[in-house]
mmCIF file of C-alpha atoms in Angstrom:
data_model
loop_
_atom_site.group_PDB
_atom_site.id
_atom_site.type_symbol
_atom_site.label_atom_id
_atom_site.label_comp_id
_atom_site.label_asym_id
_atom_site.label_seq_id
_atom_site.Cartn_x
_atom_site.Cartn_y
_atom_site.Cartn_z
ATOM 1 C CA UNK A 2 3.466 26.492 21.628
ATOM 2 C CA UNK A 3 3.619 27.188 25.736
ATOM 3 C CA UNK A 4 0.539 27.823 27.797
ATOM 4 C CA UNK A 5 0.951 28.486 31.267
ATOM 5 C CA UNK A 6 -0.887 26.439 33.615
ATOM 6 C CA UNK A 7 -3.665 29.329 34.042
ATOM 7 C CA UNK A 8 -3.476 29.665 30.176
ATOM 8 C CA UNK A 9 -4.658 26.274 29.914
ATOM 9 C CA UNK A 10 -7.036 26.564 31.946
ATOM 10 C CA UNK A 11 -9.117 29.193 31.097
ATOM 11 C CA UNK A 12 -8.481 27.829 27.392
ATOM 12 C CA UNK A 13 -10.295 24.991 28.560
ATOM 13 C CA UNK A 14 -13.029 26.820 30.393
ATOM 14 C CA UNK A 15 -13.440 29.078 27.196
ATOM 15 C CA UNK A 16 -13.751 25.505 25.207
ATOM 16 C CA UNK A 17 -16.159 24.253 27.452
ATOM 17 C CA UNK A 18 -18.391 28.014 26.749
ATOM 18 C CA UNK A 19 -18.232 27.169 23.353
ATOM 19 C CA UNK A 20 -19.275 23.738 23.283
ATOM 20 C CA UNK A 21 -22.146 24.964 25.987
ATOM 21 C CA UNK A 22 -23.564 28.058 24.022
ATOM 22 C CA UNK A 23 -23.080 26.055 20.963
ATOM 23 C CA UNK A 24 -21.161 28.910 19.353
ATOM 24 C CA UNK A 25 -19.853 27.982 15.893
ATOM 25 C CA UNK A 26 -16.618 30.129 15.232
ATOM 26 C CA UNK A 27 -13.435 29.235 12.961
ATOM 27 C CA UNK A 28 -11.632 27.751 16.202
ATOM 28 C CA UNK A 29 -12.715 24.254 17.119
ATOM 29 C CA UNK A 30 -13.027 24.254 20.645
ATOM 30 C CA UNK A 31 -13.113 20.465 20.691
ATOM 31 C CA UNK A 32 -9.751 20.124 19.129
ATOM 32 C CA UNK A 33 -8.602 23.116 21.851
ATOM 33 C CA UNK A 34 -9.449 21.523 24.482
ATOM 34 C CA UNK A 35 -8.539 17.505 23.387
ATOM 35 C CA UNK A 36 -4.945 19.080 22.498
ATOM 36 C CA UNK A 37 -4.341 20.616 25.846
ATOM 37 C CA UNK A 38 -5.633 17.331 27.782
ATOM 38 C CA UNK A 39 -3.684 15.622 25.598
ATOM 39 C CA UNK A 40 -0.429 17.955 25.943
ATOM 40 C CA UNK A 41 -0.622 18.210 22.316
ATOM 41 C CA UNK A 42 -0.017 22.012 22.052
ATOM 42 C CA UNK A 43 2.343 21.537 18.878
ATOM 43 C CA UNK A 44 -0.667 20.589 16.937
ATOM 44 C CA UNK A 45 -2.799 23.940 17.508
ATOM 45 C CA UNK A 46 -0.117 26.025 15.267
ATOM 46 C CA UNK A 47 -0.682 22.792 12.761
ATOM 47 C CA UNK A 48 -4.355 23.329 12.636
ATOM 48 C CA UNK A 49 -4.608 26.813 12.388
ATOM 49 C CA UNK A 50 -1.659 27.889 10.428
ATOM 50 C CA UNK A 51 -3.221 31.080 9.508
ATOM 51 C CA UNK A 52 -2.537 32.400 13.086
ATOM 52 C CA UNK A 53 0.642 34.113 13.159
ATOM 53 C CA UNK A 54 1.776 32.188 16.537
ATOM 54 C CA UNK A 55 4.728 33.457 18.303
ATOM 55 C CA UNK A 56 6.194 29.588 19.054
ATOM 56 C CA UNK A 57 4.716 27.065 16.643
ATOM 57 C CA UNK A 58 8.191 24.753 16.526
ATOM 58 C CA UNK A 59 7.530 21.257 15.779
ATOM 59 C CA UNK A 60 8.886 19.242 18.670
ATOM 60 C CA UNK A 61 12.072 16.814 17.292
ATOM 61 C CA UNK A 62 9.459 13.923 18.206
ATOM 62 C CA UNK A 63 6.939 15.396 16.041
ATOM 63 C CA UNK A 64 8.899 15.609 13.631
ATOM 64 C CA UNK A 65 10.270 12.180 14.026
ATOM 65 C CA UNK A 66 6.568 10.459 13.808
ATOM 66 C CA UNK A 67 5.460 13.004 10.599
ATOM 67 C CA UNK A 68 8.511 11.382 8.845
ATOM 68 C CA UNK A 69 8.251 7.602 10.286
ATOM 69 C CA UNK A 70 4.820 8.735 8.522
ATOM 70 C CA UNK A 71 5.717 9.644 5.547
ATOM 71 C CA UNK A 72 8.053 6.709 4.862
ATOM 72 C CA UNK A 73 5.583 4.550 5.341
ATOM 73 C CA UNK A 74 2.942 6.461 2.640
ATOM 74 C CA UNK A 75 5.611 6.155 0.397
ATOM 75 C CA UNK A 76 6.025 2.313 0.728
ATOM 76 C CA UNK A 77 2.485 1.262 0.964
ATOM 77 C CA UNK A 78 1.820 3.359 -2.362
ATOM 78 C CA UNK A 79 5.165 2.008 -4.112
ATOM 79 C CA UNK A 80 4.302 -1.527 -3.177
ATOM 80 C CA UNK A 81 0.787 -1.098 -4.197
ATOM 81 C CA UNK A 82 2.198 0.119 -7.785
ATOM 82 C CA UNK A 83 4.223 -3.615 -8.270
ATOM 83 C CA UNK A 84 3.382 -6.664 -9.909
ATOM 84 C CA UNK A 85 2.411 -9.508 -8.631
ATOM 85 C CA UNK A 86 5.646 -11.271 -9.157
ATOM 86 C CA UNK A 87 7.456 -8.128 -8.029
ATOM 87 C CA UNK A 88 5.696 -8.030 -4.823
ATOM 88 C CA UNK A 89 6.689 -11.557 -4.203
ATOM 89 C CA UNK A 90 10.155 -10.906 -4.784
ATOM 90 C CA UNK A 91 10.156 -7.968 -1.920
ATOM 91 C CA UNK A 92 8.359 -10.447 0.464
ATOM 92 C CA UNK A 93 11.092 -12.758 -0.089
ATOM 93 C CA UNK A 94 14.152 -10.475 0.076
ATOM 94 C CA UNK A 95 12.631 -8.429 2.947
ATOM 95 C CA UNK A 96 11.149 -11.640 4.971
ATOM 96 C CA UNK A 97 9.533 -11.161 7.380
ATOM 97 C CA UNK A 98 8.577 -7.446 6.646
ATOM 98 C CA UNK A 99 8.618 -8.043 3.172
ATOM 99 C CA UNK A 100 4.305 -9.393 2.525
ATOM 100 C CA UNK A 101 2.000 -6.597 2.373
ATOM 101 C CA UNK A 102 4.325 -4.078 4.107
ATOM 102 C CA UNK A 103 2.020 -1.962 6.403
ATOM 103 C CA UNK A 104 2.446 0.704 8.621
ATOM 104 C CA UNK A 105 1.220 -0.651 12.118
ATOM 105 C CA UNK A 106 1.567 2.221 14.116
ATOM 106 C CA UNK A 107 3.837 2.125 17.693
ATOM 107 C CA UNK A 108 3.871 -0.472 20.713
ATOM 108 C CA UNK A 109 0.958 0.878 22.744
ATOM 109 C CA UNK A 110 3.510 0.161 25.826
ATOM 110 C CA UNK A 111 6.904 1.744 25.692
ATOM 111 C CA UNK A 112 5.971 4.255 22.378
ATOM 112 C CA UNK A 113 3.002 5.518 23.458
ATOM 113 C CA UNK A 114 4.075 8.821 23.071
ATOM 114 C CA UNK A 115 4.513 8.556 19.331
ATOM 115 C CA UNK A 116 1.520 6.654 19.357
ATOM 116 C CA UNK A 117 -0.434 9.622 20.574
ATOM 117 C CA UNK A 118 1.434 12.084 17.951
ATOM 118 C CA UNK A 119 0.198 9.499 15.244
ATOM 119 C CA UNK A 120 -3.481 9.573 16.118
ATOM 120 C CA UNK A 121 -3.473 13.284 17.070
ATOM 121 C CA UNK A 122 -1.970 13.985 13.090
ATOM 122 C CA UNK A 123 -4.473 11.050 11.614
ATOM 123 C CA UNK A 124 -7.509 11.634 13.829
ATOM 124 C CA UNK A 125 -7.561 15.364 15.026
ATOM 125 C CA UNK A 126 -5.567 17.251 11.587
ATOM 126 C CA UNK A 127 -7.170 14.818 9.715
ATOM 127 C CA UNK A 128 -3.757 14.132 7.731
ATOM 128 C CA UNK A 129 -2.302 10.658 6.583
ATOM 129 C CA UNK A 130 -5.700 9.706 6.149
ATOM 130 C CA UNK A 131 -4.611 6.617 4.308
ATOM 131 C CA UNK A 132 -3.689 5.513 8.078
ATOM 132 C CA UNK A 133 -7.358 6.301 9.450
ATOM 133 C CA UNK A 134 -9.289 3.156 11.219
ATOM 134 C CA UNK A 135 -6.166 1.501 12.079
ATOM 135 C CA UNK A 136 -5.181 0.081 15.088
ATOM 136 C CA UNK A 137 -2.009 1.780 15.493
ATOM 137 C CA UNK A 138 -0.691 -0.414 18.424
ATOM 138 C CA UNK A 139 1.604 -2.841 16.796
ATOM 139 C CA UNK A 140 2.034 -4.355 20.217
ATOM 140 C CA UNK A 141 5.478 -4.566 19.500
ATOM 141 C CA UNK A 142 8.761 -2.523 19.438
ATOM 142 C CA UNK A 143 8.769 -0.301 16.588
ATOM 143 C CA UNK A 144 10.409 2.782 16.805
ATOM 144 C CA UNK A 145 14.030 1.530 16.664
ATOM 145 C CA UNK A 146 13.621 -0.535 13.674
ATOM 146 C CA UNK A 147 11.805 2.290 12.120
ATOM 147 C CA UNK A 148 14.425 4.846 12.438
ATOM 148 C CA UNK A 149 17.111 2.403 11.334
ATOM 149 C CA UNK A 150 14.850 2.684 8.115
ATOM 150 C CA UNK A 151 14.663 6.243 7.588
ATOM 151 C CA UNK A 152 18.328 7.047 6.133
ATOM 152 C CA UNK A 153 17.593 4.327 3.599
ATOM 153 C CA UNK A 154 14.084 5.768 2.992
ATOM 154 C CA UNK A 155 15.593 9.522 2.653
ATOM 155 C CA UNK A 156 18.155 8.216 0.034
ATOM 156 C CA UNK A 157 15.668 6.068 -1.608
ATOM 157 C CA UNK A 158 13.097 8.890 -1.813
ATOM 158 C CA UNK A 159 15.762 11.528 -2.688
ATOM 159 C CA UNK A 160 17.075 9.374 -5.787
ATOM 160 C CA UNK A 161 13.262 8.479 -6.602
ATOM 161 C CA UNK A 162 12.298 12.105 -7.372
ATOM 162 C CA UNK A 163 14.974 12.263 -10.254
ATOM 163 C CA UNK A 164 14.493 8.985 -11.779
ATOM 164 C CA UNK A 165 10.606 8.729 -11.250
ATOM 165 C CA UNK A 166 10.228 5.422 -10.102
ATOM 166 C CA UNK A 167 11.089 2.966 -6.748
ATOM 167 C CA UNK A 168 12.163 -0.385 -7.413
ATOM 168 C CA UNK A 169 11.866 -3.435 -6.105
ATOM 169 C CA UNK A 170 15.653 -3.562 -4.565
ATOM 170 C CA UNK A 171 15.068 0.495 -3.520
ATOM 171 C CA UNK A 172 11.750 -0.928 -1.290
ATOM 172 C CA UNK A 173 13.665 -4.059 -0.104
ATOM 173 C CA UNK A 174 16.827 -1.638 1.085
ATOM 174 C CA UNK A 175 14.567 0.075 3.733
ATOM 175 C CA UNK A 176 12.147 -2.805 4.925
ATOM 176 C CA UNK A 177 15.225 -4.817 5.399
ATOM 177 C CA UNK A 178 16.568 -2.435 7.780
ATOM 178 C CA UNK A 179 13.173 -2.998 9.974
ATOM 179 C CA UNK A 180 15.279 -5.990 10.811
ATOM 180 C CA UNK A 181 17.574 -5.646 13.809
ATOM 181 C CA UNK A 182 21.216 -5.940 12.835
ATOM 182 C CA UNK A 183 21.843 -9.140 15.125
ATOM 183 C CA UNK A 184 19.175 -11.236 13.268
ATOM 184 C CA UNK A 185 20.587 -10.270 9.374
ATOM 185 C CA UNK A 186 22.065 -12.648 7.868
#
């Protein structure tokens, strides 16, 4: 989605006439107006899917969080399935990533666009909700370890939805590649 610079603002204006005459229609004004400050246009189309929008293409980064995303809902709730002795096996084949694998969001310096796009989807679509009330600066570099993890993820998950289950070595595969390929031994 595009707005014009005059779009936006009389978008916000009409937001702020909202919130002022306390009107109460199916459009949040709130949300309007936090995802134009926040040049998150992509996530009005998101909200209100119901609108037939003429442009309401995910942006590649989008897209690129909503899966880091989804990855990590699929390990939390495959490692939350294990045994105890199986979850001490992944925390010793996937050291250090490997103990209570959790997503921890995007270093709040150099990612903060994809931290944004996370706690627009969490906070403002009210999606991943598993993810809500964390801190989602990991105050660390993230993002490249994270895509080095997706391939192995899409396998995994793609070969998960025939057999029915994730194992231990299929959960190890992708937090292992969290680990840059210099320091793998």
């Amino acid at each position: 989605m595009k707005l014009s610079d005059g779009e936006k603002l009389i978008a916000i204006m009409l937001s702020d006439l909202y919130k002022h005459l306390n009107v109460n229609g199916e459009i949040d004004a709130e949300f309007i107006s936090t995802a134009i400050y926040n040049n998150h246009l992509w996530s009005i189309p998101l909200k209100y899917s119901g609108l037939d929008l003429e442009d309401n293409e995910i942006p590649e980064d989008v897209k690129e969080v909503l899966n880091i995303m989804t990855m990590w809902r699929f390990i939390e709730h495959n490692y939350s399935e294990l045994s105890h002795p199986d979850k001490s096996e992944v925390a010793r084949l996937a050291a250090p990533f490997g103990d209570n694998p959790r997503f921890n969001g995007f270093d709040g310096n150099n990612e903060t666009k994809q931290m944004g796009i996370a706690q627009c989807v969490i906070e403002e679509l009210n999606r991943f909700n598993e993810f809500q009330d964390r801190d989602l600066n990991s105050h660390a570099p993230s993002l490249d370890g994270y895509r080095r993890m997706l391939p192995v993820f899409e396998a995994v998950q793609s070969s998960s939805l025939y057999e029915g289950n994730v194992s231990v070595e299929d959960l190890v595969s992708i937090l292992r590649e969290r680990i840059h390929p210099s320091n793998r031994s």
